[in-house]
PDB file of C-alpha atoms in Angstrom:
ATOM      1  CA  UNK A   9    -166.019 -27.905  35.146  1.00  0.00           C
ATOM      2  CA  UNK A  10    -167.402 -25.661  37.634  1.00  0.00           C
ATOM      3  CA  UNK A  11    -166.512 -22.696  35.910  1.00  0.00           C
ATOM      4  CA  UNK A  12    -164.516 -20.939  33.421  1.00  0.00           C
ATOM      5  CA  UNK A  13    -160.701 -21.738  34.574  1.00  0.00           C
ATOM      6  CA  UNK A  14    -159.615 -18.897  32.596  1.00  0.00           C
ATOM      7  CA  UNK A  15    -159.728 -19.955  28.994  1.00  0.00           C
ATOM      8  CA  UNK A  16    -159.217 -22.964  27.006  1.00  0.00           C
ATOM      9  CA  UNK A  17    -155.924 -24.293  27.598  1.00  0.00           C
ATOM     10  CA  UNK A  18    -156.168 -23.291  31.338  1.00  0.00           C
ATOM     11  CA  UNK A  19    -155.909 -26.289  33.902  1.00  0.00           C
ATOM     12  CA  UNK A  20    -159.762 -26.940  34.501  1.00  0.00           C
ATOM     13  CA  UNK A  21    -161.277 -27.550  38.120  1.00  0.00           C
ATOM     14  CA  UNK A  22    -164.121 -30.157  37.740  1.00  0.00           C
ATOM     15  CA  UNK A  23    -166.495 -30.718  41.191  1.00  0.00           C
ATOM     16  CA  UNK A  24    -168.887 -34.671  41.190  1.00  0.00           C
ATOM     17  CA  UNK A  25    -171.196 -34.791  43.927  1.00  0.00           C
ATOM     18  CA  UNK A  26    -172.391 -37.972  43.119  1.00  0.00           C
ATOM     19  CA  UNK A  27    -175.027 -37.829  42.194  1.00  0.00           C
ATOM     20  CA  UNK A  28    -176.029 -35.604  39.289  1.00  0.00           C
ATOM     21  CA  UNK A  29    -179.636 -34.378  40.138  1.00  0.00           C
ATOM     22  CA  UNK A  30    -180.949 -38.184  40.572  1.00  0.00           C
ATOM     23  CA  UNK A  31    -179.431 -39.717  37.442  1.00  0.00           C
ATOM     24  CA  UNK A  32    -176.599 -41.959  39.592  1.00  0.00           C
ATOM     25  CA  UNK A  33    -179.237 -43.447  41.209  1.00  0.00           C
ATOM     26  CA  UNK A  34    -181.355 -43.965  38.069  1.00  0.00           C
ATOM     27  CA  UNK A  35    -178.414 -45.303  36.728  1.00  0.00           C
ATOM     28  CA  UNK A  36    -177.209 -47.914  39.254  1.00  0.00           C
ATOM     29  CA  UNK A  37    -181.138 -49.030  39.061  1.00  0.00           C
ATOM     30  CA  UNK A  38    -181.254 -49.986  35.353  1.00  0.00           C
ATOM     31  CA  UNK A  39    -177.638 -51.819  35.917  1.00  0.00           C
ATOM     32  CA  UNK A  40    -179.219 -53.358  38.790  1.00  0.00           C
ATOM     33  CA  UNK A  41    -181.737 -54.783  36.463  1.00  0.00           C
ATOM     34  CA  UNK A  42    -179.151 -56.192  33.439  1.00  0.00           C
ATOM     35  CA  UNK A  43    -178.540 -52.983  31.615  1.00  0.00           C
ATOM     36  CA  UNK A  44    -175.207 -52.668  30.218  1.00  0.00           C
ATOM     37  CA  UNK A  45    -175.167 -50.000  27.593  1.00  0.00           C
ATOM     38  CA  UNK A  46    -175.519 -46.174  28.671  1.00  0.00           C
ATOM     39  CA  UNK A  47    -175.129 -43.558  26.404  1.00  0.00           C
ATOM     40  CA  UNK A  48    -174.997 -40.028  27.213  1.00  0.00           C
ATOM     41  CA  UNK A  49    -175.131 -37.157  25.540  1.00  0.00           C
ATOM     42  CA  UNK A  50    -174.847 -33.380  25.592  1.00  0.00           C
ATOM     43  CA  UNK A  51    -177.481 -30.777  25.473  1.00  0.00           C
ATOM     44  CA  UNK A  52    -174.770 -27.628  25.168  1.00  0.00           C
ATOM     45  CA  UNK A  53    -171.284 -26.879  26.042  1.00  0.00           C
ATOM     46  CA  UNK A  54    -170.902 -24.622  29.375  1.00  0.00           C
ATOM     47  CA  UNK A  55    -171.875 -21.110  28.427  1.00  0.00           C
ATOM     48  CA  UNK A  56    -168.122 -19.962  28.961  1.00  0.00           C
ATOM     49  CA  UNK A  57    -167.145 -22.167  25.714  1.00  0.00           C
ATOM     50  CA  UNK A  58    -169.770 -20.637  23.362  1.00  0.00           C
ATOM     51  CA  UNK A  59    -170.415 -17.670  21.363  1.00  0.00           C
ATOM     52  CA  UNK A  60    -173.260 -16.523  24.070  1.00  0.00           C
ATOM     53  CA  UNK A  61    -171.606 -17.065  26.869  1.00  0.00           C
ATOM     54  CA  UNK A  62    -174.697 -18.989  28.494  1.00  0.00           C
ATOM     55  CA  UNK A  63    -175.842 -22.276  28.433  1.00  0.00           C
ATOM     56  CA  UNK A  64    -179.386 -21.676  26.545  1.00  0.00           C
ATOM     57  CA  UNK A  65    -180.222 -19.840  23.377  1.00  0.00           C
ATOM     58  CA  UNK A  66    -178.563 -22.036  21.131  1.00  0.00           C
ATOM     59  CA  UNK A  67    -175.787 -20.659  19.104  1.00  0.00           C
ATOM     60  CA  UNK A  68    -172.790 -22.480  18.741  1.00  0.00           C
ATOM     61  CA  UNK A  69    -168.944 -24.046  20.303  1.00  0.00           C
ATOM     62  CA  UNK A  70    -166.249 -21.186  20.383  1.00  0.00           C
ATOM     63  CA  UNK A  71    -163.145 -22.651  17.563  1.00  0.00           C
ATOM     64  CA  UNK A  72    -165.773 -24.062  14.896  1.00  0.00           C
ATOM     65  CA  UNK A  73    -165.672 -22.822  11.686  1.00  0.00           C
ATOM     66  CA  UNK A  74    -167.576 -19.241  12.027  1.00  0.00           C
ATOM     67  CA  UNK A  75    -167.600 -19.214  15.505  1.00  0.00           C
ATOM     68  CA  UNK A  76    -164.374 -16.866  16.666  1.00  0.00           C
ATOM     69  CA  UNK A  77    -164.174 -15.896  20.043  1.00  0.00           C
ATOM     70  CA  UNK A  78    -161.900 -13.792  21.869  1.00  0.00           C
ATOM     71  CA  UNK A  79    -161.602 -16.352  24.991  1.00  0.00           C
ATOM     72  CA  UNK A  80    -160.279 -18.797  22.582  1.00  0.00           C
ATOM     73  CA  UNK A  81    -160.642 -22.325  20.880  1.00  0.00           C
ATOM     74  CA  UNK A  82    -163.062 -24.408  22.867  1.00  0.00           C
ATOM     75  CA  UNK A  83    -163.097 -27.501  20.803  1.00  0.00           C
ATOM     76  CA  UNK A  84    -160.510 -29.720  22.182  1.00  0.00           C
ATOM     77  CA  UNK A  85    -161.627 -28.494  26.169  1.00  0.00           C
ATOM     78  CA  UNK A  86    -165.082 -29.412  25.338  1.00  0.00           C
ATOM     79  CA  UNK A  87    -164.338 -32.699  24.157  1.00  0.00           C
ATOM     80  CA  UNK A  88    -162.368 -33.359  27.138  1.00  0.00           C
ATOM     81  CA  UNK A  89    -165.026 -32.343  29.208  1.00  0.00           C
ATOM     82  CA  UNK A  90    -167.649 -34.974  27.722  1.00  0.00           C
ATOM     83  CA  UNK A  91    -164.912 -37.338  28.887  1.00  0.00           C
ATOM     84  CA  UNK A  92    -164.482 -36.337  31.995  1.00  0.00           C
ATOM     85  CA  UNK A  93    -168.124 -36.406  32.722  1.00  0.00           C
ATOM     86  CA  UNK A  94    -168.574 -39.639  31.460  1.00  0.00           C
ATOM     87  CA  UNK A  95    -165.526 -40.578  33.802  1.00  0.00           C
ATOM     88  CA  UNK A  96    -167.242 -39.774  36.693  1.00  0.00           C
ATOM     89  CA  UNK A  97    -170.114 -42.466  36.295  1.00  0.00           C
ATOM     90  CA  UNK A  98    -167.315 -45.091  35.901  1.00  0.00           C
ATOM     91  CA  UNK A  99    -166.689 -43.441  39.566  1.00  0.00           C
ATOM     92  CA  UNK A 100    -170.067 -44.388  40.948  1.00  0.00           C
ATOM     93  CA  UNK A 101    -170.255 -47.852  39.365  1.00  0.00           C
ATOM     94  CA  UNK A 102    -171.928 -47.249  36.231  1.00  0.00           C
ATOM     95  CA  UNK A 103    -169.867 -47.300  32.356  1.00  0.00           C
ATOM     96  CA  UNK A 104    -170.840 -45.022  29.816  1.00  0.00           C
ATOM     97  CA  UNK A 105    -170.405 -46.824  27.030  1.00  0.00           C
ATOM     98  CA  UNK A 106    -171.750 -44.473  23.921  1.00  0.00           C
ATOM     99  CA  UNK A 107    -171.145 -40.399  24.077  1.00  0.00           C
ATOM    100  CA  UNK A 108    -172.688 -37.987  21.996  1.00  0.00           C
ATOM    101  CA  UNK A 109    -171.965 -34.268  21.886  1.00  0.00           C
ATOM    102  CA  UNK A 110    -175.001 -32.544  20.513  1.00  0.00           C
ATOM    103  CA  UNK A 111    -178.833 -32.529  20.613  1.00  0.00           C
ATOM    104  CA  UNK A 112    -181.261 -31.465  18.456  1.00  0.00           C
ATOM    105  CA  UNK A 113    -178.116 -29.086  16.665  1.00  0.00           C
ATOM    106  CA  UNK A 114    -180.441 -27.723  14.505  1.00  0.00           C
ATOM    107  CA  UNK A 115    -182.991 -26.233  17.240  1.00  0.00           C
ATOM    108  CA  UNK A 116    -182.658 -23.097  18.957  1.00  0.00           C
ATOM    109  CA  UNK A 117    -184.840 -23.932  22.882  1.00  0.00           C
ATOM    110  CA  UNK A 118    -184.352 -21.454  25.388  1.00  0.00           C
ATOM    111  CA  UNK A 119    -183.005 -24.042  27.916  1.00  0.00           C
ATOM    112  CA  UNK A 120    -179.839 -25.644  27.150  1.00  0.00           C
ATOM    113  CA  UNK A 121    -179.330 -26.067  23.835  1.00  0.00           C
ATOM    114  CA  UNK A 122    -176.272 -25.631  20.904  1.00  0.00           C
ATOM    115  CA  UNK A 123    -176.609 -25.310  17.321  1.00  0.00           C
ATOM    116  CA  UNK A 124    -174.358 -26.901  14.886  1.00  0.00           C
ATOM    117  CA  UNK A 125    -174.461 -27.154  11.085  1.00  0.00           C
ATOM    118  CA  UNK A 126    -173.867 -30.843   9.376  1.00  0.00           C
ATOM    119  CA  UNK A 127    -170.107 -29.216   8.506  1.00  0.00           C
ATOM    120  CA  UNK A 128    -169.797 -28.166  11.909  1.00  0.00           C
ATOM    121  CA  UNK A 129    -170.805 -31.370  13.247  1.00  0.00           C
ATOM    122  CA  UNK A 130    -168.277 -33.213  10.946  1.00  0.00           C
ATOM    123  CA  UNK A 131    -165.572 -30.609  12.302  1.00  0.00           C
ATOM    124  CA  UNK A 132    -166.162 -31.370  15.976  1.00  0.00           C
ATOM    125  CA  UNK A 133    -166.424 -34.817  15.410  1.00  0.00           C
ATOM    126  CA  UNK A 134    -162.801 -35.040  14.621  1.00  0.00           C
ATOM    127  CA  UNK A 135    -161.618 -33.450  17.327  1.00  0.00           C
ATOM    128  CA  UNK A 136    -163.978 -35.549  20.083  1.00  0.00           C
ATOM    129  CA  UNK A 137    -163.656 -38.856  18.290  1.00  0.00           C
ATOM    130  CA  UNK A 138    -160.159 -39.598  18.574  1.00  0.00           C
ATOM    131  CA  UNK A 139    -159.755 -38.513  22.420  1.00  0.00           C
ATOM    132  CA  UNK A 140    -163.295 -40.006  23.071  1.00  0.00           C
ATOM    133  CA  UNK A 141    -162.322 -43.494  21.346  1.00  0.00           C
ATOM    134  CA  UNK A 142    -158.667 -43.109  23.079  1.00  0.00           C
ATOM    135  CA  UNK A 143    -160.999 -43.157  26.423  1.00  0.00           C
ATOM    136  CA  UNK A 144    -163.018 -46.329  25.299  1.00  0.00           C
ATOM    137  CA  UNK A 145    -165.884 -44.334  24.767  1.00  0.00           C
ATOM    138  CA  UNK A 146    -168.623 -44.592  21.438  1.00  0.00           C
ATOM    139  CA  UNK A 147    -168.882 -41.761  19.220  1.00  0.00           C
ATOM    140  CA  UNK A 148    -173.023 -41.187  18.409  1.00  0.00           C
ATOM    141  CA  UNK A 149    -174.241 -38.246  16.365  1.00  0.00           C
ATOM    142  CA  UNK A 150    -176.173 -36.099  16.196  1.00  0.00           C
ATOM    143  CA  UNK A 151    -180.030 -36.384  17.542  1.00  0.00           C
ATOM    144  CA  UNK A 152    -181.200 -33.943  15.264  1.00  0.00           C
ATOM    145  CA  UNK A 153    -185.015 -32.601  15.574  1.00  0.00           C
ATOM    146  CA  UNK A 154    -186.337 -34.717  12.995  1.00  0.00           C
ATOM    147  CA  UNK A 155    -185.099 -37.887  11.294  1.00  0.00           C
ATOM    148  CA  UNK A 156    -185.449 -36.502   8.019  1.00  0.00           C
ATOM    149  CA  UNK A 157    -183.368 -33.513   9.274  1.00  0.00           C
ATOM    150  CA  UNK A 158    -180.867 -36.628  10.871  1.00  0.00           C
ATOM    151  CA  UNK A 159    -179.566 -37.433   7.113  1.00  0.00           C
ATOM    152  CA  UNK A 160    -178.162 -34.223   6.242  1.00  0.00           C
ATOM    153  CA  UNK A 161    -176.006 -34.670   9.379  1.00  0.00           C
ATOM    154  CA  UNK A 162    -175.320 -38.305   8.311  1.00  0.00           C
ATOM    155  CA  UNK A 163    -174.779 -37.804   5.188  1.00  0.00           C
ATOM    156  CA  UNK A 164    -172.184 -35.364   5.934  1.00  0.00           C
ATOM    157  CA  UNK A 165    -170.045 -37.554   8.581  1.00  0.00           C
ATOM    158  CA  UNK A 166    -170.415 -40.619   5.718  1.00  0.00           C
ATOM    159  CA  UNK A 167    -168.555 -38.088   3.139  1.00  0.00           C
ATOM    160  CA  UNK A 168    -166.071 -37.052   4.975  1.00  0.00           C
ATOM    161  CA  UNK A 169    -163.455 -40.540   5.450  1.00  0.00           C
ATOM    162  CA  UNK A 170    -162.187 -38.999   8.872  1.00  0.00           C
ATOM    163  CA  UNK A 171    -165.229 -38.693  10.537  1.00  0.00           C
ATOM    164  CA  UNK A 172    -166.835 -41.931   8.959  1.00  0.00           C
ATOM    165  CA  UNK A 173    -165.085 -43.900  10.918  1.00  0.00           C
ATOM    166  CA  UNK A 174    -165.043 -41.951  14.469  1.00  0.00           C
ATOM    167  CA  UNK A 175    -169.381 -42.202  14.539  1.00  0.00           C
ATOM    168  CA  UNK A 176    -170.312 -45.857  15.458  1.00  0.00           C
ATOM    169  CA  UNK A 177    -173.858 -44.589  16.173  1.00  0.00           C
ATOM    170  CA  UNK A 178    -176.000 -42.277  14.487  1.00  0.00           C
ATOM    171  CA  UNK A 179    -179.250 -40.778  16.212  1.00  0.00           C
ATOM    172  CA  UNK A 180    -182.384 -38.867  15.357  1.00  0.00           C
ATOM    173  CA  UNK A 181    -185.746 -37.739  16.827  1.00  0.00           C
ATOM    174  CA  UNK A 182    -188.927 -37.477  15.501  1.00  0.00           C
ATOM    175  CA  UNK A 183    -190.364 -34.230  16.579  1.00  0.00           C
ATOM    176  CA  UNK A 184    -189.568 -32.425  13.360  1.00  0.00           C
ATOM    177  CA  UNK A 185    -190.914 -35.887  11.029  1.00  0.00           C
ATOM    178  CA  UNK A 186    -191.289 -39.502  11.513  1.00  0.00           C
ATOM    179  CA  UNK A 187    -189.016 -42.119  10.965  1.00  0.00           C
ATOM    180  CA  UNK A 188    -189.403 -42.546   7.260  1.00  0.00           C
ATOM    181  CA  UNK A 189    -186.492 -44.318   5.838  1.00  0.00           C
ATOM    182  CA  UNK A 190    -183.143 -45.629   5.900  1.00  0.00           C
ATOM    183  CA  UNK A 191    -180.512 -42.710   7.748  1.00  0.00           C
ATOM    184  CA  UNK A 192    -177.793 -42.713   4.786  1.00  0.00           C
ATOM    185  CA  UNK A 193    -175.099 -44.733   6.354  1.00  0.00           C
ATOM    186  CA  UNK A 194    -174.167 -48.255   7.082  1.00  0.00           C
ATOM    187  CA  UNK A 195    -173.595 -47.949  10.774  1.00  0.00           C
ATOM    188  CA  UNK A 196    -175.744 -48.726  13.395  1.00  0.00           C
ATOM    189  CA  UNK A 197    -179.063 -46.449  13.891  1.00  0.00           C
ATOM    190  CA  UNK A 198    -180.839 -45.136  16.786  1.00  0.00           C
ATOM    191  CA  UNK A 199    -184.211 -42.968  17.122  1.00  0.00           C
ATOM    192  CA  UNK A 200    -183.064 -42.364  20.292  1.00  0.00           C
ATOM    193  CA  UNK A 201    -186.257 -39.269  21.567  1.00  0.00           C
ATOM    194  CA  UNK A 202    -189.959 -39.327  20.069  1.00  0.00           C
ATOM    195  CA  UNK A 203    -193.079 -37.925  21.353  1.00  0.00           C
ATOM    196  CA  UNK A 204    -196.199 -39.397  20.122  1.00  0.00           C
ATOM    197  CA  UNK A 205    -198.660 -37.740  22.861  1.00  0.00           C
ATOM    198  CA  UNK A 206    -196.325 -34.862  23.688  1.00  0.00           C
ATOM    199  CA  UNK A 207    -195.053 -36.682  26.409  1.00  0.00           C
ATOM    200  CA  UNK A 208    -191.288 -36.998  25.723  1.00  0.00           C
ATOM    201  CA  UNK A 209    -189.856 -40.527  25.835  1.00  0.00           C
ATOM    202  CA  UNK A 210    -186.863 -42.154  24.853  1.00  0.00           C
ATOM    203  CA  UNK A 211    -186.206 -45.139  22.432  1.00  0.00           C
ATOM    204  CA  UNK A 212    -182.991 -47.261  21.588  1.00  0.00           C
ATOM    205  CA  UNK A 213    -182.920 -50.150  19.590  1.00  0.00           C
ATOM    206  CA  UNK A 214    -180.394 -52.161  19.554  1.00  0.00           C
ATOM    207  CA  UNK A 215    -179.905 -56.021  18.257  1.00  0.00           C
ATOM    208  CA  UNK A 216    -182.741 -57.618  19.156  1.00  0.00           C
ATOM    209  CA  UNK A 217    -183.656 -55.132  22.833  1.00  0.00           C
ATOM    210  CA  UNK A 218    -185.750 -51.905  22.878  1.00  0.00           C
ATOM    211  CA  UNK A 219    -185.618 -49.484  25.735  1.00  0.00           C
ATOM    212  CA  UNK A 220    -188.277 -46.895  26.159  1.00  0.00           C
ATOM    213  CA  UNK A 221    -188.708 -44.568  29.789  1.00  0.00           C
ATOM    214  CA  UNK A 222    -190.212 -40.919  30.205  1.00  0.00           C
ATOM    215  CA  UNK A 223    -187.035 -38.258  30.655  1.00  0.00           C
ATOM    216  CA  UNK A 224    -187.103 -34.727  32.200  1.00  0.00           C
ATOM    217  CA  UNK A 225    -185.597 -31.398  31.505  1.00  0.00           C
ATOM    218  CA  UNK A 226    -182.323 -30.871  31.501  1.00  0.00           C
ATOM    219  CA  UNK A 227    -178.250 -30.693  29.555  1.00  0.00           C
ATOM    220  CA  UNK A 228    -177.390 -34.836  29.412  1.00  0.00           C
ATOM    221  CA  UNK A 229    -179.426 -37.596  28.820  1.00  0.00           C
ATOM    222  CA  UNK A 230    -178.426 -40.925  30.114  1.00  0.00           C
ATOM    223  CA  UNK A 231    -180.075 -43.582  27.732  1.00  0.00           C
ATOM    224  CA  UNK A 232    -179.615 -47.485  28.574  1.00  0.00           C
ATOM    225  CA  UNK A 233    -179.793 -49.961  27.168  1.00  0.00           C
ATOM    226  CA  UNK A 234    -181.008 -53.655  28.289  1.00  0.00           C
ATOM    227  CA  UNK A 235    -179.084 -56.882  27.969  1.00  0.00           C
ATOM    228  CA  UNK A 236    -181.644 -58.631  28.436  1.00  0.00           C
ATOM    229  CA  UNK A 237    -180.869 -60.333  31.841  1.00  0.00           C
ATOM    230  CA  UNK A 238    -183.684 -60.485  34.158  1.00  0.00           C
ATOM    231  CA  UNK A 239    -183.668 -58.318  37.345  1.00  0.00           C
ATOM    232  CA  UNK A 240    -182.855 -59.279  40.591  1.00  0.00           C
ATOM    233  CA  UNK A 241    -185.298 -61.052  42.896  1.00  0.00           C
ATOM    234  CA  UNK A 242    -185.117 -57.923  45.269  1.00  0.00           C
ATOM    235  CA  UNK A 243    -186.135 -55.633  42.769  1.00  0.00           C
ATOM    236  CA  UNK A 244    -189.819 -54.586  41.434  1.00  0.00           C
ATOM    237  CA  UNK A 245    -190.834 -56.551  38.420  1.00  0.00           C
ATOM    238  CA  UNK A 246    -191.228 -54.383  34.998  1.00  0.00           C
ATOM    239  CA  UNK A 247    -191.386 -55.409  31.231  1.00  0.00           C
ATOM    240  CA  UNK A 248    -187.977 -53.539  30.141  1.00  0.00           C
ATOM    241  CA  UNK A 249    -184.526 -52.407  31.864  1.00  0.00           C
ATOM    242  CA  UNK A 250    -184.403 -48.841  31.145  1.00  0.00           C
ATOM    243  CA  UNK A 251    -183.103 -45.481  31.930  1.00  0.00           C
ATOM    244  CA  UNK A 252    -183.219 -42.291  29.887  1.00  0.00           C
ATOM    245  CA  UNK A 253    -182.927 -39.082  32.150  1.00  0.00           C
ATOM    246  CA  UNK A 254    -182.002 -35.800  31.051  1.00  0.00           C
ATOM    247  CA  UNK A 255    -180.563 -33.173  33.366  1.00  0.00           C
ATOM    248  CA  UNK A 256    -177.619 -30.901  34.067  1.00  0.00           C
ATOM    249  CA  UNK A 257    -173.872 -32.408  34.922  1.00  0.00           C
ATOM    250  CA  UNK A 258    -170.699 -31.080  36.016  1.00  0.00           C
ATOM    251  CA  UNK A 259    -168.003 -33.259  35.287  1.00  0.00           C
ATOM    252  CA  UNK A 260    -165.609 -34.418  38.027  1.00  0.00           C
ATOM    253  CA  UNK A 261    -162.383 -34.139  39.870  1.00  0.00           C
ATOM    254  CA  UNK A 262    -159.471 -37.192  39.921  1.00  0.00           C
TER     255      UNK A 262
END
């Protein structure tokens, strides 16, 4: 969505251009070398759908509970638009498999960023996981700052019997405190960002297949994930399939 159409339950314009600041490329690379699962997640809504009205600062998504805004309800738009972006990757090739909607909820950075509270995390999910599932997409939440900060968002999606059953994955970093437990539910776990060094990297494990890779700055990460196959005989030799880029997306046009 390029911009703001005119409020919420305008008809939006969304512009591709193929290539999404380098992450296409990165993309078709780690398929080209057997990954098959790519998950991508949001930094922020656009500014236009939160209390700000810009895309850093934190704060939080226009409709949520304590969020009123007099351009509207942004929940159901927003969740459309995490669709949509993921959309355009089928476009180029590449299928998203696992969508997220928040990172690091509980941080305010002044780049792109959106704050959420566990409740408000359990709200949105309901609204996102039934058009993201009706797209064939994953529902993962919520990459909080820490993994100890993670359970409080877990442990509110596993209470509530609605949004139990929309999250297939949940994720946490480990800025804010080590892995150093269990995440309170029985679904599948990722620490999906940690930074041992300060250098930021990202880490999925899945089954039996870890993926790690340096990411940069930006609103979405793309995390993959390896199957395991090796890579083609054209292609440089490496230890793991990866790809975990972070940067800024505009979703795109039919």
């Amino acid at each position: 969505m390029d911009a703001d159409p005119g409020g919420p339950t305008a008809t939006p314009k969304y512009v591709w251009d193929h290539y999404d600041k380098g992450q296409v490329w990165l993309a078709q690379q780690a398929k080209a070398y057997g990954v098959n699962r790519f998950y991508a997640d949001a930094w922020t809504a656009p500014g236009y759908m939160k209390t700000n009205g810009t895309d850093a600062n934190g704060v939080t998504l226009c409709g949520l509970s304590g969020a009123t805004c007099a351009s509207g309800d942004w929940r159901t738009a927003y969740a459309n638009y995490l669709v949509r972006y993921a959309k355009s990757y089928a476009q180029e090739g590449i299928a998203v498999t696992d969508l997220g909607f928040t990172n690091e909820p509980d941080r305010t950075a002044t780049y792109d960023s959106m704050r959420l509270t566990p409740a408000q995390a359990v709200e949105f999910t309901k609204v996102f996981g039934p058009i993201a599932n009706a797209a064939g997409y994953r529902v993962s939440c919520c990459d909080s700052f820490g993994w100890s900060r993670q359970k409080a968002y877990s442990g509110a999606i596993e209470a509530d019997p609605a949004a139990r059953n929309l999250v297939t994955t949940h994720t946490g970093h480990t800025y804010a405190g080590p892995v150093d437990g269990p995440l309170p539910t029985a679904h599948r776990t990722w620490m999906s960002e940690w930074s041992p060094d300060g250098t930021t990297r990202g880490l999925i494990q899945m089954d039996a297949t870890a993926t790690t890779s340096p990411n940069a700055s930006g609103r979405w990460p793309v995390t993959a994930a390896s199957s395991g196959r090796a890579p083609p005989a054209s292609a440089p030799r490496r230890a793991t399939p990866t790809s975990n880029c972070r940067r800024s997306a505009t979703p795109t046009a039919p």
